[in-house]
XYZ file of C-alpha atoms in Angstrom:
707
model
C 0.000 0.000 0.000
C 1.373 3.406 -0.932
C 1.229 6.430 1.352
C -1.424 7.968 -0.909
C -3.644 4.878 -0.647
C -3.153 4.844 3.122
C -4.178 8.505 3.442
C -7.071 8.154 0.977
C -8.734 5.623 3.313
C -9.311 8.408 5.846
C -9.449 11.654 3.842
C -12.372 12.121 1.469
C -10.835 13.938 -1.484
C -9.400 13.145 -4.909
C -6.091 11.239 -5.032
C -4.426 14.106 -6.935
C -5.272 16.519 -4.100
C -3.625 14.204 -1.572
C -0.606 13.723 -3.815
C -0.123 17.473 -4.305
C -0.615 18.192 -0.594
C 1.946 15.556 0.442
C 4.381 16.950 -2.137
C 3.947 20.495 -0.794
C 4.474 19.274 2.773
C 7.616 17.422 1.690
C 8.840 20.672 0.113
C 8.651 22.225 3.615
C 5.596 24.329 2.855
C 3.612 25.258 5.975
C -0.022 24.348 6.489
C -1.243 28.009 6.588
C 0.620 28.711 3.317
C -0.721 25.594 1.576
C -4.334 26.143 2.653
C -4.324 29.830 1.700
C -2.077 30.064 -1.362
C -2.134 26.605 -2.964
C -5.887 25.972 -3.112
C -5.799 25.019 -6.764
C -3.265 22.279 -6.057
C -5.045 20.879 -2.997
C -8.585 21.100 -4.339
C -9.422 23.792 -1.764
C -8.633 21.616 1.279
C -8.873 23.565 4.537
C -6.235 23.668 7.291
C -7.870 20.880 9.290
C -7.839 18.512 6.304
C -4.236 19.379 5.484
C -3.260 18.820 9.121
C -4.951 15.410 8.927
C -2.991 14.530 5.780
C 0.248 15.620 7.473
C -0.535 13.432 10.515
C -1.442 10.432 8.352
C 1.778 10.813 6.354
C 3.740 10.706 9.640
C 1.681 7.711 10.761
C 2.463 5.910 7.493
C 6.178 6.614 7.900
C 6.055 5.339 11.509
C 4.422 2.096 10.335
C 7.141 1.553 7.690
C 9.807 2.175 10.325
C 8.181 -0.282 12.739
C 7.878 -2.934 10.014
C 11.567 -2.569 9.263
C 12.478 -3.026 12.943
C 10.185 -6.069 13.310
C 11.546 -7.798 10.186
C 15.126 -7.122 11.278
C 14.475 -8.577 14.760
C 12.808 -11.734 13.394
C 15.573 -12.189 10.797
C 18.189 -12.029 13.553
C 16.353 -14.943 15.197
C 16.459 -16.876 11.875
C 12.663 -17.164 12.123
C 11.439 -15.064 9.175
C 9.515 -17.260 6.762
C 8.260 -16.015 3.354
C 4.680 -16.370 4.652
C 5.363 -14.289 7.774
C 7.263 -11.666 5.773
C 4.306 -11.369 3.374
C 1.874 -10.879 6.277
C 4.075 -8.156 7.757
C 4.487 -6.351 4.424
C 0.741 -6.451 3.711
C -0.273 -5.094 7.133
C -0.616 -1.364 7.725
C -2.148 -1.641 11.190
C 0.242 -1.206 14.115
C -1.861 -3.478 16.324
C -1.751 -6.296 13.752
C 1.984 -5.835 13.331
C 2.530 -6.127 17.082
C 0.394 -9.293 17.142
C 2.516 -10.816 14.355
C 5.656 -9.878 16.251
C 4.459 -11.056 19.678
C 5.822 -14.665 19.463
C 9.272 -13.291 18.532
C 9.354 -10.378 20.950
C 12.057 -10.512 23.571
C 10.440 -10.911 26.965
C 11.236 -12.027 30.477
C 11.665 -15.748 31.072
C 8.147 -17.183 31.236
C 6.607 -20.336 32.687
C 6.361 -21.634 29.102
C 10.103 -21.010 28.596
C 10.859 -23.127 31.681
C 8.570 -25.896 30.385
C 10.318 -25.850 27.002
C 13.718 -26.062 28.699
C 12.406 -29.127 30.500
C 11.564 -30.788 27.167
C 7.774 -30.462 27.302
C 7.070 -28.748 23.955
C 6.499 -32.096 22.085
C 3.908 -33.069 24.704
C 2.243 -29.653 24.317
C 2.021 -30.199 20.543
C 0.410 -33.646 21.031
C -2.190 -32.198 23.423
C -2.855 -29.205 21.137
C -3.449 -31.573 18.187
C -6.458 -32.866 20.199
C -6.407 -36.394 18.788
C -7.329 -39.622 20.578
C -3.960 -39.939 22.319
C -3.729 -41.135 25.913
C -2.061 -37.960 27.145
C -1.827 -39.189 30.764
C 0.234 -42.180 29.586
C 2.283 -40.039 27.193
C 3.137 -37.659 30.049
C 5.120 -40.435 31.742
C 7.593 -40.331 28.872
C 8.614 -36.743 29.733
C 9.668 -37.253 33.338
C 13.168 -36.125 34.329
C 15.003 -34.497 37.237
C 12.923 -31.306 36.877
C 9.624 -33.022 35.995
C 8.976 -35.440 38.841
C 5.479 -36.700 37.958
C 2.823 -36.835 35.225
C 0.873 -33.846 36.620
C 4.001 -31.656 36.503
C 4.528 -32.710 32.866
C 0.925 -31.912 31.934
C 1.041 -28.616 33.837
C 4.171 -27.539 31.937
C 2.612 -28.540 28.600
C -0.513 -26.509 29.432
C 1.657 -23.467 30.188
C 3.190 -23.732 26.711
C -0.306 -24.053 25.181
C -1.499 -21.034 27.215
C 1.295 -18.982 25.653
C 0.389 -20.203 22.156
C -3.241 -19.178 22.737
C -2.087 -15.789 24.012
C -0.036 -15.294 20.828
C -2.862 -16.372 18.508
C -3.715 -13.358 16.318
C -7.336 -14.437 15.768
C -7.948 -14.981 19.501
C -6.611 -11.512 20.304
C -8.682 -9.891 17.532
C -11.921 -11.522 18.714
C -11.275 -10.547 22.334
C -10.492 -6.976 21.296
C -13.831 -6.793 19.499
C -15.592 -8.157 22.584
C -13.946 -5.564 24.828
C -14.587 -2.727 22.362
C -18.306 -3.570 22.274
C -19.057 -4.867 25.754
C -16.330 -3.961 28.246
C -17.445 -2.250 31.431
C -15.689 0.050 33.893
C -15.892 -0.836 37.579
C -14.480 1.288 40.372
C -14.182 0.757 44.128
C -13.046 3.215 46.758
C -9.780 2.611 48.620
C -11.201 2.320 52.141
C -8.212 3.898 53.880
C -8.631 7.034 51.705
C -12.425 7.252 51.727
C -12.732 9.983 54.359
C -9.928 12.221 53.121
C -11.113 15.676 52.048
C -9.356 15.470 48.659
C -11.179 12.212 47.937
C -14.627 13.819 48.201
C -14.471 15.415 44.752
C -14.400 11.849 43.386
C -17.096 10.426 45.697
C -19.430 9.543 42.815
C -16.807 7.002 41.678
C -16.469 5.266 45.069
C -18.707 2.474 43.780
C -19.314 2.952 40.073
C -19.996 0.733 37.088
C -20.962 1.493 33.495
C -20.307 0.262 29.951
C -17.047 1.709 28.642
C -18.786 2.821 25.430
C -21.176 4.974 27.487
C -18.471 6.755 29.526
C -17.877 10.284 28.152
C -14.283 11.468 27.912
C -14.443 13.798 30.912
C -15.792 11.020 33.161
C -13.162 8.517 32.078
C -10.380 11.050 32.667
C -11.850 11.914 36.087
C -11.875 8.226 37.105
C -8.308 7.747 35.907
C -7.218 10.802 37.875
C -8.939 9.413 40.977
C -7.061 6.139 40.493
C -3.729 7.901 39.911
C -4.223 9.846 43.131
C -4.901 6.598 44.992
C -8.560 7.145 45.911
C -10.138 4.340 43.857
C -9.314 1.017 42.196
C -10.235 0.885 38.520
C -10.965 -2.186 36.362
C -11.920 -2.867 32.742
C -13.824 -6.148 32.428
C -15.830 -8.195 29.929
C -18.101 -11.180 30.569
C -15.744 -14.080 31.312
C -18.061 -16.771 29.917
C -18.408 -14.882 26.645
C -14.619 -14.562 26.470
C -14.181 -18.313 27.067
C -16.778 -19.108 24.388
C -14.884 -16.987 21.838
C -11.580 -18.706 22.584
C -13.172 -22.193 22.687
C -14.588 -21.634 19.217
C -11.158 -20.771 17.811
C -9.061 -23.335 19.725
C -11.120 -26.450 20.525
C -11.523 -29.147 17.852
C -14.283 -31.235 19.421
C -14.057 -33.792 22.244
C -10.924 -35.868 22.841
C -8.829 -36.981 25.842
C -6.852 -33.730 25.348
C -9.908 -31.430 25.572
C -9.912 -30.959 29.405
C -6.204 -29.999 29.293
C -6.750 -27.509 26.458
C -9.699 -26.000 28.363
C -7.519 -25.574 31.459
C -4.883 -23.905 29.241
C -7.560 -21.570 27.802
C -8.653 -20.499 31.312
C -5.038 -19.998 32.392
C -4.183 -18.082 29.201
C -7.177 -15.768 29.556
C -6.824 -15.008 33.271
C -3.033 -14.739 33.392
C -2.107 -13.376 29.969
C -4.945 -12.300 27.672
C -7.328 -10.547 30.040
C -4.721 -8.177 31.581
C -3.249 -7.412 28.143
C -6.537 -6.867 26.283
C -8.064 -4.901 29.191
C -4.996 -2.647 29.240
C -5.095 -2.214 25.442
C -8.801 -1.361 25.608
C -8.210 1.168 28.360
C -5.319 2.751 26.474
C -7.491 2.997 23.352
C -10.338 4.561 25.334
C -7.874 6.903 27.048
C -6.423 7.922 23.667
C -9.946 8.762 22.417
C -10.729 10.668 25.620
C -7.423 12.530 25.281
C -8.200 13.434 21.670
C -11.645 14.640 22.690
C -10.328 16.686 25.592
C -7.478 18.118 23.497
C -9.965 19.144 20.809
C -12.131 20.926 23.399
C -9.044 22.746 24.671
C -7.924 23.647 21.142
C -11.393 24.963 20.229
C -11.506 27.078 23.390
C -7.985 28.370 22.851
C -8.814 29.290 19.265
C -11.868 31.256 20.373
C -9.857 32.964 23.119
C -7.014 33.950 20.788
C -9.480 35.328 18.245
C -11.411 37.289 20.896
C -12.371 40.803 19.782
C -9.506 43.335 20.106
C -10.080 46.917 21.139
C -7.307 47.978 18.771
C -4.610 50.600 19.065
C -5.914 52.640 21.980
C -4.295 54.186 25.042
C -5.244 51.947 27.944
C -5.157 52.275 31.708
C -4.966 48.742 33.117
C -5.664 47.711 36.702
C -4.709 44.504 38.487
C -7.164 44.809 41.394
C -6.494 43.879 45.016
C -7.543 44.707 48.569
C -4.728 44.803 51.160
C -1.910 44.932 48.593
C -3.687 47.648 46.591
C -4.517 47.957 42.897
C -1.555 47.956 40.510
C -2.190 50.538 37.764
C -0.308 50.970 34.479
C -0.770 53.339 31.560
C -0.012 52.011 28.071
C 0.314 53.809 24.751
C -1.293 52.701 21.464
C 1.460 50.133 20.876
C 1.158 48.666 24.359
C 4.357 50.260 25.641
C 4.458 51.100 29.352
C 4.218 54.843 30.056
C 3.617 54.926 33.807
C 2.794 52.700 36.787
C 1.505 53.266 40.303
C -0.292 51.481 43.152
C -3.524 52.873 44.596
C -5.476 51.735 47.694
C -9.174 52.476 47.151
C -10.427 49.477 49.175
C -10.232 48.203 52.752
C -8.188 48.202 54.894
C -6.598 51.479 53.661
C -9.784 52.974 52.093
C -7.870 55.795 50.371
C -10.766 56.177 47.945
C -10.633 59.946 47.356
C -6.890 59.960 46.781
C -7.174 56.947 44.435
C -9.916 58.684 42.419
C -7.771 61.780 42.080
C -4.769 59.738 40.894
C -6.799 57.749 38.330
C -8.355 60.931 36.922
C -4.928 62.566 36.697
C -3.449 59.540 34.867
C -6.369 59.437 32.417
C -5.851 63.095 31.539
C -2.031 63.044 31.503
C -1.704 59.997 29.288
C -4.792 60.652 27.124
C -6.367 57.306 28.071
C -9.121 55.920 25.800
C -10.228 52.841 27.781
C -9.807 51.117 31.136
C -9.049 47.400 31.511
C -9.730 45.730 34.876
C -8.574 42.192 35.706
C -11.355 39.838 36.777
C -9.623 38.422 39.883
C -9.882 39.408 43.549
C -11.529 42.823 44.114
C -12.503 43.084 40.435
C -16.139 44.065 40.970
C -15.282 46.483 43.771
C -12.673 48.123 41.523
C -15.184 48.365 38.666
C -17.716 50.110 40.959
C -14.963 52.448 42.204
C -13.906 53.394 38.626
C -17.510 54.041 37.558
C -17.941 56.586 40.362
C -15.164 58.786 38.936
C -16.361 61.822 36.962
C -13.985 61.743 33.998
C -13.664 64.704 31.644
C -14.549 62.499 28.662
C -16.473 59.229 28.144
C -14.304 56.165 28.833
C -14.992 52.557 28.000
C -14.477 50.209 30.963
C -13.786 46.500 30.322
C -13.432 43.527 32.648
C -10.656 41.295 31.256
C -9.738 37.713 32.131
C -6.598 37.515 34.253
C -6.061 33.813 33.454
C -2.354 33.257 32.890
C -1.318 36.854 33.706
C 0.599 35.732 36.795
C 2.320 33.001 34.758
C 3.341 35.566 32.148
C 4.536 38.089 34.752
C 7.021 35.576 36.221
C 8.150 34.227 32.839
C 11.417 34.728 30.974
C 9.485 36.579 28.251
C 8.166 39.124 30.767
C 11.614 39.556 32.344
C 13.070 40.254 28.889
C 10.328 42.802 28.134
C 10.416 44.517 31.541
C 13.745 43.800 33.252
C 13.385 46.797 35.584
C 9.858 46.096 36.840
C 8.459 43.548 39.279
C 5.833 40.883 38.600
C 2.927 43.078 39.702
C 3.649 45.708 37.041
C 4.169 43.047 34.356
C 0.851 41.408 35.296
C -0.990 44.712 34.939
C 0.616 45.349 31.548
C -0.616 41.932 30.404
C -4.166 42.784 31.534
C -4.049 45.987 29.487
C -2.496 44.490 26.393
C -4.916 41.595 26.214
C -7.709 44.154 25.858
C -6.050 45.935 22.925
C -4.963 42.697 21.202
C -5.681 39.375 22.951
C -3.879 37.359 20.261
C -0.612 39.305 20.482
C -0.523 39.023 24.273
C -1.806 35.498 24.856
C 0.760 33.893 22.520
C 3.341 34.732 25.195
C 1.646 32.438 27.711
C 1.752 28.652 27.812
C -1.778 27.744 26.627
C -2.150 25.297 29.548
C -1.927 28.269 31.933
C -4.850 30.096 30.319
C -7.384 27.763 31.959
C -9.781 26.959 29.126
C -9.366 23.182 28.985
C -10.662 20.124 30.778
C -8.277 17.630 32.389
C -5.387 19.117 30.406
C -2.833 17.717 32.863
C -4.196 14.180 32.435
C -3.957 13.903 28.642
C -1.011 12.998 26.418
C 1.188 16.074 26.846
C 3.037 15.682 23.530
C -0.209 15.520 21.547
C -1.670 18.380 23.584
C 1.310 20.614 22.812
C 1.199 19.712 19.100
C -2.515 20.540 18.835
C -2.275 23.771 20.837
C 0.750 24.947 18.844
C -1.152 24.195 15.613
C -4.112 26.195 16.961
C -1.935 29.214 17.795
C -0.296 29.065 14.343
C -3.719 28.826 12.687
C -5.032 31.852 14.608
C -1.967 34.060 14.121
C -1.875 33.434 10.375
C -5.614 33.843 9.914
C -5.323 37.374 11.339
C -1.935 38.405 9.963
C 0.492 40.504 12.004
C 1.919 43.997 11.830
C 5.631 43.391 11.389
C 6.552 46.785 12.806
C 4.782 46.302 16.141
C 4.722 42.497 16.632
C 6.807 40.986 19.423
C 9.281 38.244 18.546
C 6.942 35.766 20.291
C 4.071 36.680 17.981
C 6.374 36.705 14.945
C 7.646 33.209 15.784
C 4.193 31.757 14.964
C 4.078 33.307 11.493
C 4.205 30.760 8.683
C 7.812 29.850 7.844
C 9.405 32.114 10.476
C 10.058 30.350 13.800
C 11.895 31.584 16.903
C 15.351 32.313 15.456
C 14.122 34.241 12.408
C 11.635 36.141 14.602
C 14.535 37.244 16.785
C 16.503 38.274 13.685
C 13.527 40.291 12.388
C 13.185 42.196 15.682
C 16.948 42.851 15.794
C 16.933 44.098 12.182
C 13.914 46.301 12.962
C 15.591 47.879 15.993
C 18.814 48.520 14.043
C 17.282 49.740 10.763
C 13.929 51.183 11.761
C 10.453 50.070 10.620
C 9.959 47.923 7.529
C 8.397 49.847 4.629
C 8.370 47.004 2.083
C 7.828 43.222 2.278
C 10.894 42.728 0.027
C 12.960 44.228 2.837
C 12.406 40.958 4.732
C 14.999 39.348 2.470
C 17.647 41.563 4.073
C 17.048 39.918 7.458
C 19.949 37.551 8.246
C 19.156 33.873 7.464
C 15.714 34.727 6.024
C 15.998 33.056 2.626
C 13.673 32.613 -0.347
C 11.759 29.702 1.224
C 10.986 31.538 4.469
C 9.997 34.615 2.443
C 7.664 32.557 0.248
C 6.008 30.932 3.274
C 5.712 33.995 5.512
C 5.598 37.242 3.518
C 1.846 37.268 2.876
C 1.007 36.790 6.562
C 2.787 39.961 7.641
C 1.305 43.423 7.189
C 3.033 46.750 6.571
C 0.726 49.702 7.155
C 1.525 52.841 5.144
C 4.333 51.089 3.281
C 5.623 51.678 -0.241
C 3.268 49.123 -1.784
C -0.402 49.170 -0.719
C -0.577 45.381 -1.310
C 1.907 44.921 1.550
C -0.957 45.666 3.937
C -3.108 42.886 2.486
C -3.175 39.094 2.301
C -2.242 39.176 -1.404
C 0.963 37.155 -1.773
C 3.959 38.965 -3.336
C 4.053 36.219 -6.002
C 0.700 37.605 -7.240
C 1.610 41.316 -7.285
C 2.279 41.195 -11.029
C -1.206 39.757 -11.596
C -2.812 42.600 -9.603
C -0.722 45.145 -11.511
C -1.946 43.635 -14.806
C -5.563 43.812 -13.570
C -5.090 47.500 -12.747
C -3.390 48.186 -16.064
C -6.184 46.445 -18.015
C -8.698 48.659 -16.202
C -6.515 51.722 -16.912
C -6.118 52.530 -13.241
C -3.497 52.171 -10.501
C -3.214 49.393 -7.933
C -3.933 51.969 -5.199
C -7.166 53.039 -6.907
C -8.183 49.441 -7.582
C -7.970 48.433 -3.901
C -11.369 48.562 -2.167
C -13.044 49.762 -5.397
C -15.876 47.222 -5.650
C -17.223 48.583 -8.924
C -13.910 48.152 -10.771
C -13.140 44.811 -9.114
C -16.545 43.528 -10.302
C -15.420 44.139 -13.912
C -12.496 41.706 -13.578
C -12.956 38.247 -15.117
C -10.920 35.812 -12.950
C -10.339 33.324 -15.789
C -8.345 35.951 -17.717
C -5.630 36.030 -15.050
C -5.034 32.360 -14.349
C -1.350 31.338 -14.545
C 0.384 27.943 -14.276
C 1.190 28.816 -10.633
C -2.076 30.498 -9.569
C -5.371 28.935 -10.632
C -8.961 30.151 -10.591
C -9.409 29.644 -6.828
C -6.297 31.703 -6.124
C -7.462 34.502 -8.445
C -10.884 34.614 -6.766
C -9.158 34.895 -3.374
C -7.098 37.807 -4.674
C -10.265 39.623 -5.809
C -11.913 39.085 -2.400
C -8.808 40.445 -0.691
C -8.710 43.498 -2.956
C -12.281 44.325 -1.919
C -11.396 44.339 1.801
C -7.602 44.363 2.090
C -6.119 43.167 5.399
C -9.566 42.593 6.889
C -9.232 41.403 10.485
C -11.549 38.379 10.911
C -12.095 39.275 14.565
C -15.095 41.284 15.744
C -14.813 44.489 17.743
C -14.607 44.432 21.538
C -17.913 45.027 23.325
C -18.498 46.459 26.767
C -20.234 44.120 29.202
C -21.741 44.846 32.603
C -22.436 42.324 35.378
C -25.388 42.665 37.732
C -24.317 45.409 40.191
C -26.220 43.709 43.044
C -24.197 40.488 42.871
C -20.739 40.818 44.399
C -20.198 37.386 46.001
C -21.736 33.905 46.145
C -23.680 35.024 49.241
C -25.692 37.443 47.068
C -27.011 34.654 44.827
C -30.585 33.422 45.151
C -32.290 30.618 43.250
C -34.346 32.020 40.375
C -32.156 35.090 39.803
C -31.637 35.981 36.126
C -28.168 37.401 35.508
C -25.937 38.528 32.642
C -22.775 36.452 32.228
C -19.799 35.685 29.997
C -18.912 32.158 28.894
C -15.358 31.630 30.200
C -14.819 27.899 29.621
C -16.391 25.208 27.452
C -16.285 21.472 28.168
C -18.028 18.438 26.724
C -20.523 18.423 29.584
C -21.476 22.102 29.485
C -20.010 25.571 29.857
C -18.856 27.718 32.760
C -20.185 31.253 32.990
C -18.602 34.211 34.776
C -21.405 36.092 36.556
C -19.131 38.665 38.148
C -18.028 36.846 41.301
C -15.016 34.680 42.137
C -16.821 31.410 41.331
C -18.059 30.625 37.818
C -21.391 28.817 37.439
C -21.957 25.665 35.403
C -24.587 25.431 32.691
C -24.915 21.694 32.071
C -25.260 20.650 28.416
C -28.899 19.716 29.123
C -29.565 23.304 30.262
C -28.113 25.169 27.293
C -31.403 25.281 25.385
C -34.690 23.433 25.077
C -34.255 20.099 23.311
C -31.289 17.792 22.851
C -27.783 19.249 22.427
C -25.006 16.983 21.169
C -22.205 19.564 21.069
C -21.841 22.507 23.461
C -20.084 24.533 20.741
C -23.261 24.478 18.658
C -24.918 26.715 21.261
C -22.206 28.856 22.878
C -18.768 30.273 22.137
C -16.038 31.430 24.485
C -16.535 35.036 25.682
C -20.137 35.014 24.458
C -22.456 37.289 26.433
C -25.343 35.215 27.790
C -28.292 35.449 30.170
C -28.570 32.735 32.819
C -30.879 31.757 35.652
C -29.543 30.489 38.990
C -30.957 27.028 39.758
C -28.791 25.907 42.688
C -26.192 27.459 45.018
C -23.908 25.382 47.265
C -21.937 27.914 49.328
C -19.920 25.279 51.217
C -18.621 23.602 48.047
C -18.538 26.898 46.106
C -20.683 25.414 43.332
C -23.286 27.256 41.277
C -25.723 25.584 38.877
C -27.183 27.735 36.101
C -29.568 27.315 33.194
C -29.962 29.163 29.900
C -33.451 27.735 29.455
C -35.313 30.747 30.804
């Protein structure tokens, strides 16, 4: 099977599209570049489909590598037959390959190995043949110093048979199918841990049983966490009689004097070898699916968070609120650079409210502030009420911004590099302000796992989680495009074809030579060659540069086409941009080239209509209920405004303006059945919820959107 055939089994598109996509990937083209600028070659595959092809290509290569290792190992044992080699070469399933390799796999000395050393393999073969031999009499012929009686001989022979049954590919396949369809999860509490406070969050799993197929990903991951922390014992089981029946059907050949011995070997093989192995495989498979599900939820949430509406280039006063330690205030210019910082104490115990008001008003006037950004942590609501009491000389927009990850950023190497002369409190406040003006530019500096929009992110496969989250960040950054003259090196590093080292070189070049005024200038950056330019140039923006197309998503390779369009219309490129009437006169088919097909030309025309259009919406002001300041203020039946701040498979969490977020279970999102939470809500969506239950002791709030 070729790589293209392997991929085609799982990706529904024409073979030529797969072939071209694989070729582009092998030429070191990035996924954002391929999906945006090679649509005619890929048949308009989107980023997700191209990512899938890239993963399947890697999977195919891993299978070839594993086959090679297996064949080499079996050859070294002088055990590779033409028939076995053919089976290995024809298989493209890792599980099947491991089954074929199992009899030849190096393992610890087993009971069967001991029996073979004692000369019992011929007896095992006679019993396994299941003919009318008198096996009890035959056993006497295998007695020696190690095998002292007939029962010991028969026992050793059965241990060899048990191993053969365990290594039988068909037996393992049938048992896998049984476990996939009918396995159940059973949990029991560890009695010595039952009363511990930490154990109580898992109390629903103290005595739990359900079919594995019915267990949603979040529940499976919760049970596994409970087991890892030592609070419960966890088992995967299938009906033992059904398992025996499956093996009997494949191994037994009718009734003979050997049958009872083979049946004993089947029971031993299942209990000692097959059941633990197949149960573990089944659990690992279920865990992998749960991981994938959880990782996808996290990636979706992260994507929505990164593409949250930006306020844009405004002067911002940002506040990291607090009580005893005061509120840390910073003033930022339009580019997010720090102009001034101070600490005020408007709340208890100091209560310097009048002085704090005076200082805030003075800062707003001195630094020409356009908007105020308040972190949503401790003292957030109190600080919001305090700010809204100030009589400013001009209208100011006031936003509550998520602080998630701000403390992680403020203590990071990135923050120390940006603000070597300021402490963590100032850096945290700067982050709160910057994530209002441009959430994407600021949040890329923080490890996504610290942003707090996942479920069980510490329990899933960390390598796969990082890969998916990195892909999500890359997708978001390149869908928006970045201003090369203001972007940090951390933001630049996610641009298609750039990476960390080139991003650093770009920033160094910018600081030494001043702002870029032309995309072609990128080629002067040390180590930024033709390939990196091809992959990245169209994802950077240069406002007010020499060429108006440099502030659009039109790729430099297509500039000549746009110039020809303008020339044919007897106008300039500048006058053609955003001129819908003239653009409507252009016939795409007249400008197709061997490199850029009809889909690419149509994309160019769309971009000319709205050059450099930011796909994100504009930031909106939101106000919580002023009467709700803590969980104590909540009453059942209250209807409140809220902001969705996390999405899981079982529902969404909503910030209602207090420390604790409330849960809207998936069944309470709307009337009728909901299969996917994302169909109803998005991260940062403004919603209206009703309080259905408040548990002050456990700090839990149940909400409904069915009002």
